[in-house]
PDB file with one MODEL, atoms N, CA, C and O in Angstrom:
MODEL        1
ATOM      1  N   MET A   1      51.703 -90.991 189.943  1.00  0.00           N
ATOM      2  CA  MET A   1      52.388 -89.727 189.532  1.00  0.00           C
ATOM      3  C   MET A   1      53.558 -90.345 188.278  1.00  0.00           C
ATOM      4  O   MET A   1      54.462 -91.180 188.251  1.00  0.00           O
ATOM      5  N   GLU A   2      52.702 -89.054 186.987  1.00  0.00           N
ATOM      6  CA  GLU A   2      53.141 -89.973 185.788  1.00  0.00           C
ATOM      7  C   GLU A   2      54.561 -89.284 185.805  1.00  0.00           C
ATOM      8  O   GLU A   2      54.269 -88.275 186.447  1.00  0.00           O
ATOM      9  N   THR A   3      56.311 -89.127 185.438  1.00  0.00           N
ATOM     10  CA  THR A   3      57.565 -88.708 185.219  1.00  0.00           C
ATOM     11  C   THR A   3      57.223 -87.892 183.760  1.00  0.00           C
ATOM     12  O   THR A   3      56.782 -88.111 182.632  1.00  0.00           O
ATOM     13  N   PRO A   4      57.805 -86.669 184.706  1.00  0.00           N
ATOM     14  CA  PRO A   4      58.048 -85.287 183.805  1.00  0.00           C
ATOM     15  C   PRO A   4      58.978 -85.907 182.135  1.00  0.00           C
ATOM     16  O   PRO A   4      59.717 -86.891 182.161  1.00  0.00           O
ATOM     17  N   ARG A   5      58.717 -85.103 180.864  1.00  0.00           N
ATOM     18  CA  ARG A   5      59.561 -85.352 179.901  1.00  0.00           C
ATOM     19  C   ARG A   5      60.884 -84.682 179.932  1.00  0.00           C
ATOM     20  O   ARG A   5      60.910 -83.499 180.271  1.00  0.00           O
ATOM     21  N   PRO A   6      61.994 -85.295 179.618  1.00  0.00           N
ATOM     22  CA  PRO A   6      63.220 -84.897 180.162  1.00  0.00           C
ATOM     23  C   PRO A   6      63.108 -83.525 179.516  1.00  0.00           C
ATOM     24  O   PRO A   6      63.404 -82.647 180.327  1.00  0.00           O
ATOM     25  N   VAL A   7      62.803 -83.099 178.421  1.00  0.00           N
ATOM     26  CA  VAL A   7      62.803 -81.938 177.878  1.00  0.00           C
ATOM     27  C   VAL A   7      61.287 -81.305 177.829  1.00  0.00           C
ATOM     28  O   VAL A   7      60.341 -82.037 177.541  1.00  0.00           O
ATOM     29  N   HIS A   8      61.062 -79.634 178.184  1.00  0.00           N
ATOM     30  CA  HIS A   8      60.017 -79.379 177.987  1.00  0.00           C
ATOM     31  C   HIS A   8      60.675 -78.181 176.973  1.00  0.00           C
ATOM     32  O   HIS A   8      61.839 -78.148 176.575  1.00  0.00           O
ATOM     33  N   SER A   9      59.572 -77.188 176.666  1.00  0.00           N
ATOM     34  CA  SER A   9      59.320 -75.494 176.588  1.00  0.00           C
ATOM     35  C   SER A   9      58.480 -74.859 177.076  1.00  0.00           C
ATOM     36  O   SER A   9      57.332 -75.020 176.662  1.00  0.00           O
ATOM     37  N   ASP A  10      58.793 -73.727 178.331  1.00  0.00           N
ATOM     38  CA  ASP A  10      57.422 -73.129 179.013  1.00  0.00           C
ATOM     39  C   ASP A  10      57.769 -71.451 178.099  1.00  0.00           C
ATOM     40  O   ASP A  10      58.644 -71.440 177.233  1.00  0.00           O
ATOM     41  N   PRO A  11      57.303 -70.685 178.298  1.00  0.00           N
ATOM     42  CA  PRO A  11      57.019 -69.502 177.338  1.00  0.00           C
ATOM     43  C   PRO A  11      57.817 -68.481 178.883  1.00  0.00           C
ATOM     44  O   PRO A  11      58.751 -67.686 178.780  1.00  0.00           O
ATOM     45  N   ASP A  12      57.204 -68.792 179.958  1.00  0.00           N
ATOM     46  CA  ASP A  12      58.160 -68.492 181.102  1.00  0.00           C
ATOM     47  C   ASP A  12      59.622 -68.496 181.109  1.00  0.00           C
ATOM     48  O   ASP A  12      60.171 -67.404 181.259  1.00  0.00           O
ATOM     49  N   ILE A  13      60.557 -69.852 180.932  1.00  0.00           N
ATOM     50  CA  ILE A  13      61.873 -69.475 181.286  1.00  0.00           C
ATOM     51  C   ILE A  13      62.475 -70.128 179.361  1.00  0.00           C
ATOM     52  O   ILE A  13      62.216 -70.858 178.404  1.00  0.00           O
ATOM     53  N   LEU A  14      63.456 -69.065 179.984  1.00  0.00           N
ATOM     54  CA  LEU A  14      63.871 -68.519 178.595  1.00  0.00           C
ATOM     55  C   LEU A  14      63.131 -68.319 177.153  1.00  0.00           C
ATOM     56  O   LEU A  14      63.492 -68.626 176.016  1.00  0.00           O
ATOM     57  N   GLY A  15      61.600 -67.490 177.797  1.00  0.00           N
ATOM     58  CA  GLY A  15      61.448 -67.587 176.277  1.00  0.00           C
ATOM     59  C   GLY A  15      60.795 -68.620 175.454  1.00  0.00           C
ATOM     60  O   GLY A  15      60.547 -68.548 174.250  1.00  0.00           O
ATOM     61  N   GLY A  16      60.505 -69.764 176.412  1.00  0.00           N
ATOM     62  CA  GLY A  16      59.836 -71.123 175.937  1.00  0.00           C
ATOM     63  C   GLY A  16      61.304 -71.837 174.823  1.00  0.00           C
ATOM     64  O   GLY A  16      61.077 -72.503 173.812  1.00  0.00           O
ATOM     65  N   THR A  17      62.648 -71.511 175.293  1.00  0.00           N
ATOM     66  CA  THR A  17      63.221 -72.068 174.233  1.00  0.00           C
ATOM     67  C   THR A  17      63.783 -73.913 174.864  1.00  0.00           C
ATOM     68  O   THR A  17      64.536 -73.730 175.820  1.00  0.00           O
ATOM     69  N   PRO A  18      63.650 -75.119 174.646  1.00  0.00           N
ATOM     70  CA  PRO A  18      63.535 -76.234 175.006  1.00  0.00           C
ATOM     71  C   PRO A  18      64.289 -76.024 176.189  1.00  0.00           C
ATOM     72  O   PRO A  18      65.154 -75.173 175.983  1.00  0.00           O
ATOM     73  N   VAL A  19      64.305 -76.569 177.615  1.00  0.00           N
ATOM     74  CA  VAL A  19      64.726 -76.444 178.952  1.00  0.00           C
ATOM     75  C   VAL A  19      64.734 -78.374 179.161  1.00  0.00           C
ATOM     76  O   VAL A  19      63.871 -79.140 178.733  1.00  0.00           O
ATOM     77  N   PHE A  20      66.118 -78.779 180.020  1.00  0.00           N
ATOM     78  CA  PHE A  20      66.035 -79.712 180.924  1.00  0.00           C
ATOM     79  C   PHE A  20      65.038 -79.469 181.965  1.00  0.00           C
ATOM     80  O   PHE A  20      65.120 -78.452 182.653  1.00  0.00           O
ATOM     81  N   PHE A  21      64.023 -80.397 182.150  1.00  0.00           N
ATOM     82  CA  PHE A  21      62.985 -80.134 183.084  1.00  0.00           C
ATOM     83  C   PHE A  21      63.650 -79.751 184.245  1.00  0.00           C
ATOM     84  O   PHE A  21      64.237 -80.680 184.799  1.00  0.00           O
ATOM     85  N   GLY A  22      63.750 -78.477 184.871  1.00  0.00           N
ATOM     86  CA  GLY A  22      64.129 -78.513 186.356  1.00  0.00           C
ATOM     87  C   GLY A  22      64.822 -77.945 186.020  1.00  0.00           C
ATOM     88  O   GLY A  22      65.305 -77.559 187.085  1.00  0.00           O
ATOM     89  N   THR A  23      65.682 -77.233 184.859  1.00  0.00           N
ATOM     90  CA  THR A  23      66.397 -76.746 185.116  1.00  0.00           C
ATOM     91  C   THR A  23      66.531 -75.540 183.899  1.00  0.00           C
ATOM     92  O   THR A  23      66.135 -76.049 182.851  1.00  0.00           O
ATOM     93  N   ARG A  24      66.897 -74.311 183.711  1.00  0.00           N
ATOM     94  CA  ARG A  24      67.130 -73.275 182.996  1.00  0.00           C
ATOM     95  C   ARG A  24      68.435 -73.892 181.719  1.00  0.00           C
ATOM     96  O   ARG A  24      69.158 -73.019 181.237  1.00  0.00           O
ATOM     97  N   VAL A  25      68.624 -75.211 181.306  1.00  0.00           N
ATOM     98  CA  VAL A  25      69.568 -75.605 181.046  1.00  0.00           C
ATOM     99  C   VAL A  25      68.747 -75.642 179.545  1.00  0.00           C
ATOM    100  O   VAL A  25      67.532 -75.839 179.531  1.00  0.00           O
ATOM    101  N   PRO A  26      69.582 -75.419 178.186  1.00  0.00           N
ATOM    102  CA  PRO A  26      69.235 -75.907 177.538  1.00  0.00           C
ATOM    103  C   PRO A  26      69.574 -76.958 176.280  1.00  0.00           C
ATOM    104  O   PRO A  26      70.694 -77.155 175.808  1.00  0.00           O
ATOM    105  N   PHE A  27      68.410 -77.537 175.887  1.00  0.00           N
ATOM    106  CA  PHE A  27      68.929 -79.337 174.838  1.00  0.00           C
ATOM    107  C   PHE A  27      69.812 -78.828 174.444  1.00  0.00           C
ATOM    108  O   PHE A  27      70.942 -79.236 174.714  1.00  0.00           O
ATOM    109  N   ARG A  28      69.580 -77.707 173.630  1.00  0.00           N
ATOM    110  CA  ARG A  28      70.295 -77.306 172.445  1.00  0.00           C
ATOM    111  C   ARG A  28      71.921 -77.235 173.388  1.00  0.00           C
ATOM    112  O   ARG A  28      72.945 -77.593 172.805  1.00  0.00           O
ATOM    113  N   ALA A  29      71.974 -76.779 174.744  1.00  0.00           N
ATOM    114  CA  ALA A  29      73.739 -77.024 174.740  1.00  0.00           C
ATOM    115  C   ALA A  29      74.060 -78.218 174.953  1.00  0.00           C
ATOM    116  O   ALA A  29      75.211 -78.436 175.331  1.00  0.00           O
ATOM    117  N   LEU A  30      73.179 -79.268 174.779  1.00  0.00           N
ATOM    118  CA  LEU A  30      73.736 -80.678 175.293  1.00  0.00           C
ATOM    119  C   LEU A  30      74.122 -80.790 173.564  1.00  0.00           C
ATOM    120  O   LEU A  30      75.160 -81.159 173.015  1.00  0.00           O
ATOM    121  N   MET A  31      73.016 -80.379 173.081  1.00  0.00           N
ATOM    122  CA  MET A  31      73.837 -80.981 171.490  1.00  0.00           C
ATOM    123  C   MET A  31      74.514 -80.058 170.740  1.00  0.00           C
ATOM    124  O   MET A  31      74.324 -80.150 169.527  1.00  0.00           O
ATOM    125  N   ASP A  32      75.240 -79.207 171.113  1.00  0.00           N
ATOM    126  CA  ASP A  32      76.047 -78.239 170.678  1.00  0.00           C
ATOM    127  C   ASP A  32      77.768 -79.247 171.495  1.00  0.00           C
ATOM    128  O   ASP A  32      78.765 -79.462 170.807  1.00  0.00           O
ATOM    129  N   TYR A  33      77.643 -79.690 173.063  1.00  0.00           N
ATOM    130  CA  TYR A  33      78.452 -79.781 173.064  1.00  0.00           C
ATOM    131  C   TYR A  33      79.219 -81.200 171.973  1.00  0.00           C
ATOM    132  O   TYR A  33      80.313 -81.303 171.419  1.00  0.00           O
ATOM    133  N   LEU A  34      77.811 -82.253 172.068  1.00  0.00           N
ATOM    134  CA  LEU A  34      78.256 -83.358 170.974  1.00  0.00           C
ATOM    135  C   LEU A  34      78.449 -83.357 169.770  1.00  0.00           C
ATOM    136  O   LEU A  34      78.678 -84.170 168.874  1.00  0.00           O
ATOM    137  N   GLU A  35      78.248 -81.755 169.970  1.00  0.00           N
ATOM    138  CA  GLU A  35      78.673 -81.863 168.327  1.00  0.00           C
ATOM    139  C   GLU A  35      79.564 -81.277 168.164  1.00  0.00           C
ATOM    140  O   GLU A  35      79.712 -81.078 166.958  1.00  0.00           O
ATOM    141  N   GLU A  36      80.562 -80.703 168.941  1.00  0.00           N
ATOM    142  CA  GLU A  36      81.764 -80.612 169.141  1.00  0.00           C
ATOM    143  C   GLU A  36      83.188 -81.394 169.303  1.00  0.00           C
ATOM    144  O   GLU A  36      84.375 -81.143 169.095  1.00  0.00           O
ATOM    145  N   GLY A  37      82.183 -82.792 169.930  1.00  0.00           N
ATOM    146  CA  GLY A  37      83.302 -83.688 169.786  1.00  0.00           C
ATOM    147  C   GLY A  37      83.238 -83.843 171.987  1.00  0.00           C
ATOM    148  O   GLY A  37      83.694 -84.751 172.682  1.00  0.00           O
ATOM    149  N   GLN A  38      82.729 -82.963 172.290  1.00  0.00           N
ATOM    150  CA  GLN A  38      82.392 -83.617 174.008  1.00  0.00           C
ATOM    151  C   GLN A  38      82.176 -84.384 174.295  1.00  0.00           C
ATOM    152  O   GLN A  38      81.000 -84.688 174.094  1.00  0.00           O
ATOM    153  N   PRO A  39      82.993 -85.338 174.966  1.00  0.00           N
ATOM    154  CA  PRO A  39      82.566 -86.397 175.551  1.00  0.00           C
ATOM    155  C   PRO A  39      81.049 -85.487 177.147  1.00  0.00           C
ATOM    156  O   PRO A  39      80.979 -84.373 177.667  1.00  0.00           O
ATOM    157  N   LEU A  40      80.125 -86.904 177.301  1.00  0.00           N
ATOM    158  CA  LEU A  40      79.565 -86.472 178.120  1.00  0.00           C
ATOM    159  C   LEU A  40      79.342 -86.287 179.569  1.00  0.00           C
ATOM    160  O   LEU A  40      78.348 -85.999 180.237  1.00  0.00           O
ATOM    161  N   SER A  41      80.440 -86.514 179.816  1.00  0.00           N
ATOM    162  CA  SER A  41      80.677 -86.685 181.079  1.00  0.00           C
ATOM    163  C   SER A  41      80.906 -85.022 181.389  1.00  0.00           C
ATOM    164  O   SER A  41      80.306 -84.463 182.308  1.00  0.00           O
ATOM    165  N   GLU A  42      81.571 -84.528 180.763  1.00  0.00           N
ATOM    166  CA  GLU A  42      82.219 -82.583 180.285  1.00  0.00           C
ATOM    167  C   GLU A  42      80.432 -82.138 180.400  1.00  0.00           C
ATOM    168  O   GLU A  42      80.194 -81.305 181.275  1.00  0.00           O
ATOM    169  N   PHE A  43      79.404 -82.565 179.709  1.00  0.00           N
ATOM    170  CA  PHE A  43      78.614 -81.835 179.836  1.00  0.00           C
ATOM    171  C   PHE A  43      77.725 -81.973 181.347  1.00  0.00           C
ATOM    172  O   PHE A  43      77.253 -80.999 181.933  1.00  0.00           O
ATOM    173  N   LEU A  44      77.637 -83.162 181.743  1.00  0.00           N
ATOM    174  CA  LEU A  44      77.290 -83.284 183.164  1.00  0.00           C
ATOM    175  C   LEU A  44      77.925 -82.578 184.105  1.00  0.00           C
ATOM    176  O   LEU A  44      77.296 -81.979 184.978  1.00  0.00           O
ATOM    177  N   ALA A  45      79.145 -82.571 184.035  1.00  0.00           N
ATOM    178  CA  ALA A  45      79.965 -81.474 185.112  1.00  0.00           C
ATOM    179  C   ALA A  45      80.021 -80.531 184.727  1.00  0.00           C
ATOM    180  O   ALA A  45      79.994 -79.666 185.602  1.00  0.00           O
ATOM    181  N   ASP A  46      80.117 -80.080 183.470  1.00  0.00           N
ATOM    182  CA  ASP A  46      79.126 -78.021 183.466  1.00  0.00           C
ATOM    183  C   ASP A  46      78.084 -77.925 183.652  1.00  0.00           C
ATOM    184  O   ASP A  46      77.506 -76.839 183.609  1.00  0.00           O
ATOM    185  N   PHE A  47      77.352 -79.359 183.995  1.00  0.00           N
ATOM    186  CA  PHE A  47      75.665 -78.350 183.977  1.00  0.00           C
ATOM    187  C   PHE A  47      75.043 -79.736 185.441  1.00  0.00           C
ATOM    188  O   PHE A  47      74.288 -80.682 185.212  1.00  0.00           O
ATOM    189  N   PRO A  48      75.503 -79.478 186.451  1.00  0.00           N
ATOM    190  CA  PRO A  48      75.233 -80.368 187.285  1.00  0.00           C
ATOM    191  C   PRO A  48      74.034 -80.287 187.807  1.00  0.00           C
ATOM    192  O   PRO A  48      73.740 -80.992 188.772  1.00  0.00           O
ATOM    193  N   THR A  49      73.137 -79.403 187.245  1.00  0.00           N
ATOM    194  CA  THR A  49      71.655 -79.569 187.870  1.00  0.00           C
ATOM    195  C   THR A  49      70.644 -80.281 186.712  1.00  0.00           C
ATOM    196  O   THR A  49      69.417 -80.183 186.739  1.00  0.00           O
ATOM    197  N   VAL A  50      71.566 -81.157 185.496  1.00  0.00           N
ATOM    198  CA  VAL A  50      71.141 -82.058 184.673  1.00  0.00           C
ATOM    199  C   VAL A  50      71.117 -83.423 184.837  1.00  0.00           C
ATOM    200  O   VAL A  50      72.236 -83.937 184.859  1.00  0.00           O
ATOM    201  N   SER A  51      70.191 -84.154 184.956  1.00  0.00           N
ATOM    202  CA  SER A  51      71.059 -85.740 185.381  1.00  0.00           C
ATOM    203  C   SER A  51      71.735 -86.617 184.428  1.00  0.00           C
ATOM    204  O   SER A  51      71.400 -86.386 183.267  1.00  0.00           O
ATOM    205  N   ARG A  52      72.309 -87.249 184.529  1.00  0.00           N
ATOM    206  CA  ARG A  52      72.532 -88.735 183.000  1.00  0.00           C
ATOM    207  C   ARG A  52      70.995 -89.232 182.991  1.00  0.00           C
ATOM    208  O   ARG A  52      70.344 -89.241 181.947  1.00  0.00           O
ATOM    209  N   ASP A  53      70.761 -89.414 183.541  1.00  0.00           N
ATOM    210  CA  ASP A  53      68.903 -89.858 183.389  1.00  0.00           C
ATOM    211  C   ASP A  53      68.126 -89.214 182.385  1.00  0.00           C
ATOM    212  O   ASP A  53      67.556 -89.469 181.324  1.00  0.00           O
ATOM    213  N   GLN A  54      68.364 -88.182 183.239  1.00  0.00           N
ATOM    214  CA  GLN A  54      67.707 -86.803 182.036  1.00  0.00           C
ATOM    215  C   GLN A  54      68.157 -86.207 180.485  1.00  0.00           C
ATOM    216  O   GLN A  54      67.553 -85.719 179.530  1.00  0.00           O
ATOM    217  N   VAL A  55      69.497 -86.524 180.795  1.00  0.00           N
ATOM    218  CA  VAL A  55      70.137 -86.533 179.357  1.00  0.00           C
ATOM    219  C   VAL A  55      69.955 -88.260 178.210  1.00  0.00           C
ATOM    220  O   VAL A  55      69.872 -88.651 177.046  1.00  0.00           O
ATOM    221  N   ILE A  56      69.977 -88.579 179.193  1.00  0.00           N
ATOM    222  CA  ILE A  56      69.814 -90.269 177.998  1.00  0.00           C
ATOM    223  C   ILE A  56      67.802 -89.930 177.541  1.00  0.00           C
ATOM    224  O   ILE A  56      67.680 -89.165 176.584  1.00  0.00           O
ATOM    225  N   ALA A  57      66.996 -90.235 177.907  1.00  0.00           N
ATOM    226  CA  ALA A  57      65.706 -90.344 178.588  1.00  0.00           C
ATOM    227  C   ALA A  57      65.708 -89.308 177.344  1.00  0.00           C
ATOM    228  O   ALA A  57      65.368 -89.898 176.318  1.00  0.00           O
ATOM    229  N   ALA A  58      66.012 -87.838 177.115  1.00  0.00           N
ATOM    230  CA  ALA A  58      66.307 -86.386 175.895  1.00  0.00           C
ATOM    231  C   ALA A  58      66.760 -86.835 174.892  1.00  0.00           C
ATOM    232  O   ALA A  58      66.538 -86.060 173.962  1.00  0.00           O
ATOM    233  N   LEU A  59      67.634 -88.264 174.399  1.00  0.00           N
ATOM    234  CA  LEU A  59      68.045 -88.955 173.853  1.00  0.00           C
ATOM    235  C   LEU A  59      68.011 -89.339 173.107  1.00  0.00           C
ATOM    236  O   LEU A  59      68.638 -89.179 172.060  1.00  0.00           O
ATOM    237  N   GLU A  60      66.804 -90.369 173.583  1.00  0.00           N
ATOM    238  CA  GLU A  60      66.602 -91.566 173.272  1.00  0.00           C
ATOM    239  C   GLU A  60      64.247 -91.316 172.375  1.00  0.00           C
ATOM    240  O   GLU A  60      63.476 -91.960 171.664  1.00  0.00           O
ATOM    241  N   GLU A  61      64.270 -89.677 173.326  1.00  0.00           N
ATOM    242  CA  GLU A  61      63.242 -89.269 172.895  1.00  0.00           C
ATOM    243  C   GLU A  61      63.438 -87.925 171.279  1.00  0.00           C
ATOM    244  O   GLU A  61      62.610 -87.099 170.893  1.00  0.00           O
ATOM    245  N   ALA A  62      64.412 -88.136 170.888  1.00  0.00           N
ATOM    246  CA  ALA A  62      65.671 -87.446 169.691  1.00  0.00           C
ATOM    247  C   ALA A  62      65.366 -88.395 168.554  1.00  0.00           C
ATOM    248  O   ALA A  62      64.628 -88.274 167.577  1.00  0.00           O
ATOM    249  N   LYS A  63      66.290 -89.550 169.039  1.00  0.00           N
ATOM    250  CA  LYS A  63      66.161 -90.920 168.565  1.00  0.00           C
ATOM    251  C   LYS A  63      64.410 -90.909 168.024  1.00  0.00           C
ATOM    252  O   LYS A  63      64.033 -91.045 166.860  1.00  0.00           O
ATOM    253  N   GLU A  64      63.910 -90.793 168.719  1.00  0.00           N
ATOM    254  CA  GLU A  64      62.132 -92.058 168.309  1.00  0.00           C
ATOM    255  C   GLU A  64      61.678 -90.871 167.507  1.00  0.00           C
ATOM    256  O   GLU A  64      60.897 -91.107 166.586  1.00  0.00           O
ATOM    257  N   ALA A  65      62.050 -89.636 167.719  1.00  0.00           N
ATOM    258  CA  ALA A  65      61.519 -88.176 166.669  1.00  0.00           C
ATOM    259  C   ALA A  65      62.545 -88.310 165.120  1.00  0.00           C
ATOM    260  O   ALA A  65      62.115 -87.608 164.204  1.00  0.00           O
ATOM    261  N   VAL A  66      63.498 -88.928 164.880  1.00  0.00           N
ATOM    262  CA  VAL A  66      64.354 -89.229 163.619  1.00  0.00           C
ATOM    263  C   VAL A  66      62.904 -89.952 162.993  1.00  0.00           C
ATOM    264  O   VAL A  66      61.982 -89.380 162.413  1.00  0.00           O
ATOM    265  N   LEU A  67      63.045 -91.373 163.317  1.00  0.00           N
ATOM    266  CA  LEU A  67      62.834 -92.193 163.257  1.00  0.00           C
ATOM    267  C   LEU A  67      61.725 -92.328 162.557  1.00  0.00           C
ATOM    268  O   LEU A  67      61.668 -92.555 161.348  1.00  0.00           O
ATOM    269  N   ALA A  68      60.574 -92.154 163.508  1.00  0.00           N
ATOM    270  CA  ALA A  68      59.279 -91.689 163.310  1.00  0.00           C
ATOM    271  C   ALA A  68      58.921 -90.564 161.730  1.00  0.00           C
ATOM    272  O   ALA A  68      58.006 -90.435 160.917  1.00  0.00           O
ATOM    273  N   HIS A  69      60.263 -89.958 161.992  1.00  0.00           N
ATOM    274  CA  HIS A  69      60.406 -88.824 160.394  1.00  0.00           C
ATOM    275  C   HIS A  69      61.205 -89.347 159.349  1.00  0.00           C
ATOM    276  O   HIS A  69      61.624 -88.606 158.459  1.00  0.00           O
ATOM    277  N   ALA A  70      61.567 -91.125 159.392  1.00  0.00           N
ATOM    278  CA  ALA A  70      62.487 -91.537 158.307  1.00  0.00           C
ATOM    279  C   ALA A  70      61.684 -92.444 157.285  1.00  0.00           C
ATOM    280  O   ALA A  70      60.940 -93.370 157.609  1.00  0.00           O
ATOM    281  N   CYS A  71      62.033 -91.912 155.660  1.00  0.00           N
ATOM    282  CA  CYS A  71      61.874 -93.100 155.300  1.00  0.00           C
ATOM    283  C   CYS A  71      61.723 -93.723 155.226  1.00  0.00           C
ATOM    284  O   CYS A  71      62.045 -93.832 156.409  1.00  0.00           O
ATOM    285  N   PRO A  72      61.186 -95.577 154.708  1.00  0.00           N
ATOM    286  CA  PRO A  72      61.683 -96.645 155.389  1.00  0.00           C
ATOM    287  C   PRO A  72      62.105 -96.596 153.910  1.00  0.00           C
ATOM    288  O   PRO A  72      61.821 -95.792 153.022  1.00  0.00           O
ATOM    289  N   SER A  73      62.936 -97.794 153.919  1.00  0.00           N
ATOM    290  CA  SER A  73      63.811 -98.211 153.389  1.00  0.00           C
ATOM    291  C   SER A  73      63.622 -99.518 152.288  1.00  0.00           C
ATOM    292  O   SER A  73      64.601 -99.978 151.701  1.00  0.00           O
TER     293      SER A  73
ENDMDL
END
């Protein structure tokens, strides 16, 4: 069985807003916490339905997407 992606979009969940799989927690909430300088531990405490593994996998996917679109030096 294939592991689900950590973040997905479904038109029936928050109108298609990207959320952590199996939750209604928007990926944007994680970005907001990090932009505000909040530690990952605080995000995980505030959103216990999201696992640390999901967050790390989502950040890895985001990193890969950014690097894939970066101009080579």
